[in-house]
Amino acid sequence: MANHLFDLIRSKIIDPTALFMVLSNGNRMSYGDLVAETARYAHAITSLGIRPGDRVAVQMEKSPAVIFIYLACVRAGAVFLPLNTGYTLNEVDYFISDSGASLIVCGPEAHDGLSKIAEARGVKLETHGQEASGSLAEKAAKAASDFADIARGPDDLAAILYTSGTTGRSKGAMLSHDNLASNALALVDTWRFTASDILIHALPVFHTHGLFVATNVTLMAGSSLIFLNKFDPKTVLDCMDRATVLMGVPTFYTRLLDDPNLTREVTTSMRLFISGSAPLLAETHREWSKRTGHAILERYGMTETNMNTSNPYEGDRVPGTVGMPLPGVEARVVHPETGAPVPQGEIGMIEVKGPNVFKGYWNMPEKTAAEFRADGFFITGDLGQFDERGYLSIVGRGKDLIISGGLNIYPKEIEEEIDALPGVLESAVIGLPHADFGEGVVAVIVREKGASVDEKDIMAGLDGRLARFKWPKRVIFVDELPRNTMGKVQKNVLRDRYQSIRFD
Ligand code: AMP
């Protein structure tokens, strides 16, 4: 048997001297170098006793080595388990014990803290710096540059990614070789990636977006990466004359728009701007088109499913929508309780099925079973609606739905109205316990710089725009909304923060 994912990656390497990656320091790496480097890391991890199916947890700052270790795991048949560098020791301990990892790779600075966990759990611990330093880098440097890839089939696991866990413990999503391979191929096709593309990679690599979407699409198309260790608007702008594609979260685009150097001229060599992982405001989409002449292409996916839908490459990229299902992916909108499809135009639960959908949650068969329908569709937890042209819009997470006085209220509808009011930069609408209504609508608002808009102005602005029952019962002004590293507004943090608010 062959190695399903790595064989496919190899098969796309037409010319081993072709460029795979350029680093910020100007260092360049060819596809041939990539194959050799990942072989060295595969030797390094197998020399530590890692066997097919073993989990390799990696908590490192972003560097090319994270990509090498991911691909080394694929080649060695191991299961790559990336961890956000923001996780505390307590959280990492949970991931290590839950996953039963056999090896942890961490930055040298984290070694002492993690050594207690490693010892207590009987797990091997290796270090790797952002440059090629640390015990694992040393092992790799000494290893051979060819490696006999371990046989792995389409359904064998390539990775476990823990979901961000906004409610309860986070769950380990099991992703197979074919989940990753099939999705990357569908995206190459949909987004017209070729060997001439150069992608600006400024996303984190512990998350599906930067790790799989950006990297696997590049590998499957034989394209190149400009690999930046973090997002910085100025650096990204400086790269644009040498690049063709940017993949980002919405905050990349709003921060780039804040920079006066973003102009049509700066983006002339770019062919595509892609956004995902959080909702892109229609206003950002329009602003971007106005400033650069490019329509941002928004897509929708999640850790468990890879990417599900995308706006079209050719054809209208409709602001506020996430487009249509990718080739091979089925998506439907159903009644959340009954599972019966709702008529087109109505809001319901988004469910998806296809080779992109994960194998279940690690060690959680009941949770897995509860999130799949009998006909194999995965219940995403996102609410959405299809328009008459087949474009899907996301209305929000199901758990963010507010039920007030027995009526369903979709926060996004209220947020859009509030965001359009003068002096408002952005808003988040949440439901909080209310003695009469069950939940009361609360709007948390960030003013534009220098604006003095107040609660009275907000209510006056909503008058005639929204039915009364949707009006916020409380308005709170804040300096900024809490966001996670992928730019998602953390409504759970807001709900916790304001849970004791009284409505009178
Ligand atoms: P994650 O597993 O961290 O990638 O988060 C997945 C979730 O992000 C999805 O279930 C959606 O709620 C949200 N998401 C991803 N892409 C989009 C998008 N384009 N618009 C709105 N929400 C999105």
PDB file of C-alpha atoms and ligand atoms in Angstrom, residues 162-165 207-209 250 275-280 298-309 320-322 378 380-383 393-400 412 484 486 488, ligand 1:
ATOM      1  CA  TYR A 162      -8.651  20.257  18.739  1.00  0.00           C
ATOM      2  CA  THR A 163     -11.602  22.570  18.177  1.00  0.00           C
ATOM      3  CA  SER A 164     -11.415  25.942  19.858  1.00  0.00           C
ATOM      4  CA  GLY A 165     -13.943  24.752  22.454  1.00  0.00           C
ATOM      5  CA  HIS A 207      -5.246  25.952  12.737  1.00  0.00           C
ATOM      6  CA  THR A 208      -6.878  24.336   9.702  1.00  0.00           C
ATOM      7  CA  HIS A 209      -6.737  27.580   7.680  1.00  0.00           C
ATOM      8  CA  PRO A 250     -11.321  39.112   7.969  1.00  0.00           C
ATOM      9  CA  SER A 275     -11.151  35.247   3.283  1.00  0.00           C
ATOM     10  CA  GLY A 276     -12.541  32.793   5.803  1.00  0.00           C
ATOM     11  CA  SER A 277     -12.643  31.455   9.385  1.00  0.00           C
ATOM     12  CA  ALA A 278     -14.931  34.291  10.520  1.00  0.00           C
ATOM     13  CA  PRO A 279     -17.588  36.424   8.832  1.00  0.00           C
ATOM     14  CA  LEU A 280     -16.301  39.079   6.464  1.00  0.00           C
ATOM     15  CA  GLU A 298     -15.143  34.336   0.825  1.00  0.00           C
ATOM     16  CA  ARG A 299     -15.303  30.670   1.711  1.00  0.00           C
ATOM     17  CA  TYR A 300     -16.665  28.681   4.639  1.00  0.00           C
ATOM     18  CA  GLY A 301     -15.191  25.773   6.519  1.00  0.00           C
ATOM     19  CA  MET A 302     -14.400  24.437   9.935  1.00  0.00           C
ATOM     20  CA  THR A 303     -11.861  22.247  11.708  1.00  0.00           C
ATOM     21  CA  GLU A 304     -14.126  19.196  11.460  1.00  0.00           C
ATOM     22  CA  THR A 305     -14.966  19.496   7.782  1.00  0.00           C
ATOM     23  CA  ASN A 306     -12.119  21.335   6.101  1.00  0.00           C
ATOM     24  CA  MET A 307     -13.674  23.691   3.543  1.00  0.00           C
ATOM     25  CA  ASN A 308     -17.325  23.287   2.562  1.00  0.00           C
ATOM     26  CA  THR A 309     -18.350  26.163   0.325  1.00  0.00           C
ATOM     27  CA  GLY A 320     -22.115  38.515   2.973  1.00  0.00           C
ATOM     28  CA  THR A 321     -22.306  35.028   1.441  1.00  0.00           C
ATOM     29  CA  VAL A 322     -19.969  32.045   1.478  1.00  0.00           C
ATOM     30  CA  PHE A 378     -22.568  16.327   9.771  1.00  0.00           C
ATOM     31  CA  THR A 380     -22.182  21.914  11.651  1.00  0.00           C
ATOM     32  CA  GLY A 381     -23.779  23.968  14.418  1.00  0.00           C
ATOM     33  CA  ASP A 382     -23.902  26.953  12.032  1.00  0.00           C
ATOM     34  CA  LEU A 383     -27.207  28.493  11.034  1.00  0.00           C
ATOM     35  CA  SER A 393     -25.110  32.825   3.963  1.00  0.00           C
ATOM     36  CA  ILE A 394     -24.076  32.105   7.530  1.00  0.00           C
ATOM     37  CA  VAL A 395     -26.353  33.653  10.091  1.00  0.00           C
ATOM     38  CA  GLY A 396     -24.249  32.633  13.094  1.00  0.00           C
ATOM     39  CA  ARG A 397     -23.546  29.731  15.404  1.00  0.00           C
ATOM     40  CA  GLY A 398     -26.686  27.885  16.531  1.00  0.00           C
ATOM     41  CA  LYS A 399     -25.711  28.387  20.151  1.00  0.00           C
ATOM     42  CA  ASP A 400     -25.603  32.160  19.613  1.00  0.00           C
ATOM     43  CA  LYS A 412     -26.394  38.879  12.832  1.00  0.00           C
ATOM     44  CA  ASN A 484      -9.513  34.717  19.322  1.00  0.00           C
ATOM     45  CA  MET A 486      -8.474  33.579  14.081  1.00  0.00           C
ATOM     46  CA  LYS A 488     -13.584  35.274  15.701  1.00  0.00           C
TER      47      LYS A 488
HETATM   48  P1  AMP B   1     -12.833  26.664  13.104  1.00  0.00           P
HETATM   49  O1  AMP B   1     -13.152  25.260  13.431  1.00  0.00           O
HETATM   50  O2  AMP B   1     -11.970  27.352  14.122  1.00  0.00           O
HETATM   51  O3  AMP B   1     -12.264  26.803  11.721  1.00  0.00           O
HETATM   52  O4  AMP B   1     -14.191  27.476  13.126  1.00  0.00           O
HETATM   53  C1  AMP B   1     -15.210  27.127  12.256  1.00  0.00           C
HETATM   54  C2  AMP B   1     -16.341  28.083  12.377  1.00  0.00           C
HETATM   55  O5  AMP B   1     -15.958  29.381  11.925  1.00  0.00           O
HETATM   56  C3  AMP B   1     -17.511  27.715  11.507  1.00  0.00           C
HETATM   57  O6  AMP B   1     -18.307  26.708  12.086  1.00  0.00           O
HETATM   58  C4  AMP B   1     -18.222  29.044  11.368  1.00  0.00           C
HETATM   59  O7  AMP B   1     -18.999  29.304  12.511  1.00  0.00           O
HETATM   60  C5  AMP B   1     -17.052  30.030  11.340  1.00  0.00           C
HETATM   61  N1  AMP B   1     -16.698  30.413   9.967  1.00  0.00           N
HETATM   62  C6  AMP B   1     -15.756  29.913   9.160  1.00  0.00           C
HETATM   63  N2  AMP B   1     -15.740  30.551   7.974  1.00  0.00           N
HETATM   64  C7  AMP B   1     -16.717  31.478   8.032  1.00  0.00           C
HETATM   65  C8  AMP B   1     -17.230  32.467   7.138  1.00  0.00           C
HETATM   66  N3  AMP B   1     -16.689  32.662   5.936  1.00  0.00           N
HETATM   67  N4  AMP B   1     -18.262  33.229   7.555  1.00  0.00           N
HETATM   68  C9  AMP B   1     -18.811  33.064   8.773  1.00  0.00           C
HETATM   69  N5  AMP B   1     -18.375  32.165   9.666  1.00  0.00           N
HETATM   70  C10 AMP B   1     -17.340  31.382   9.306  1.00  0.00           C
END
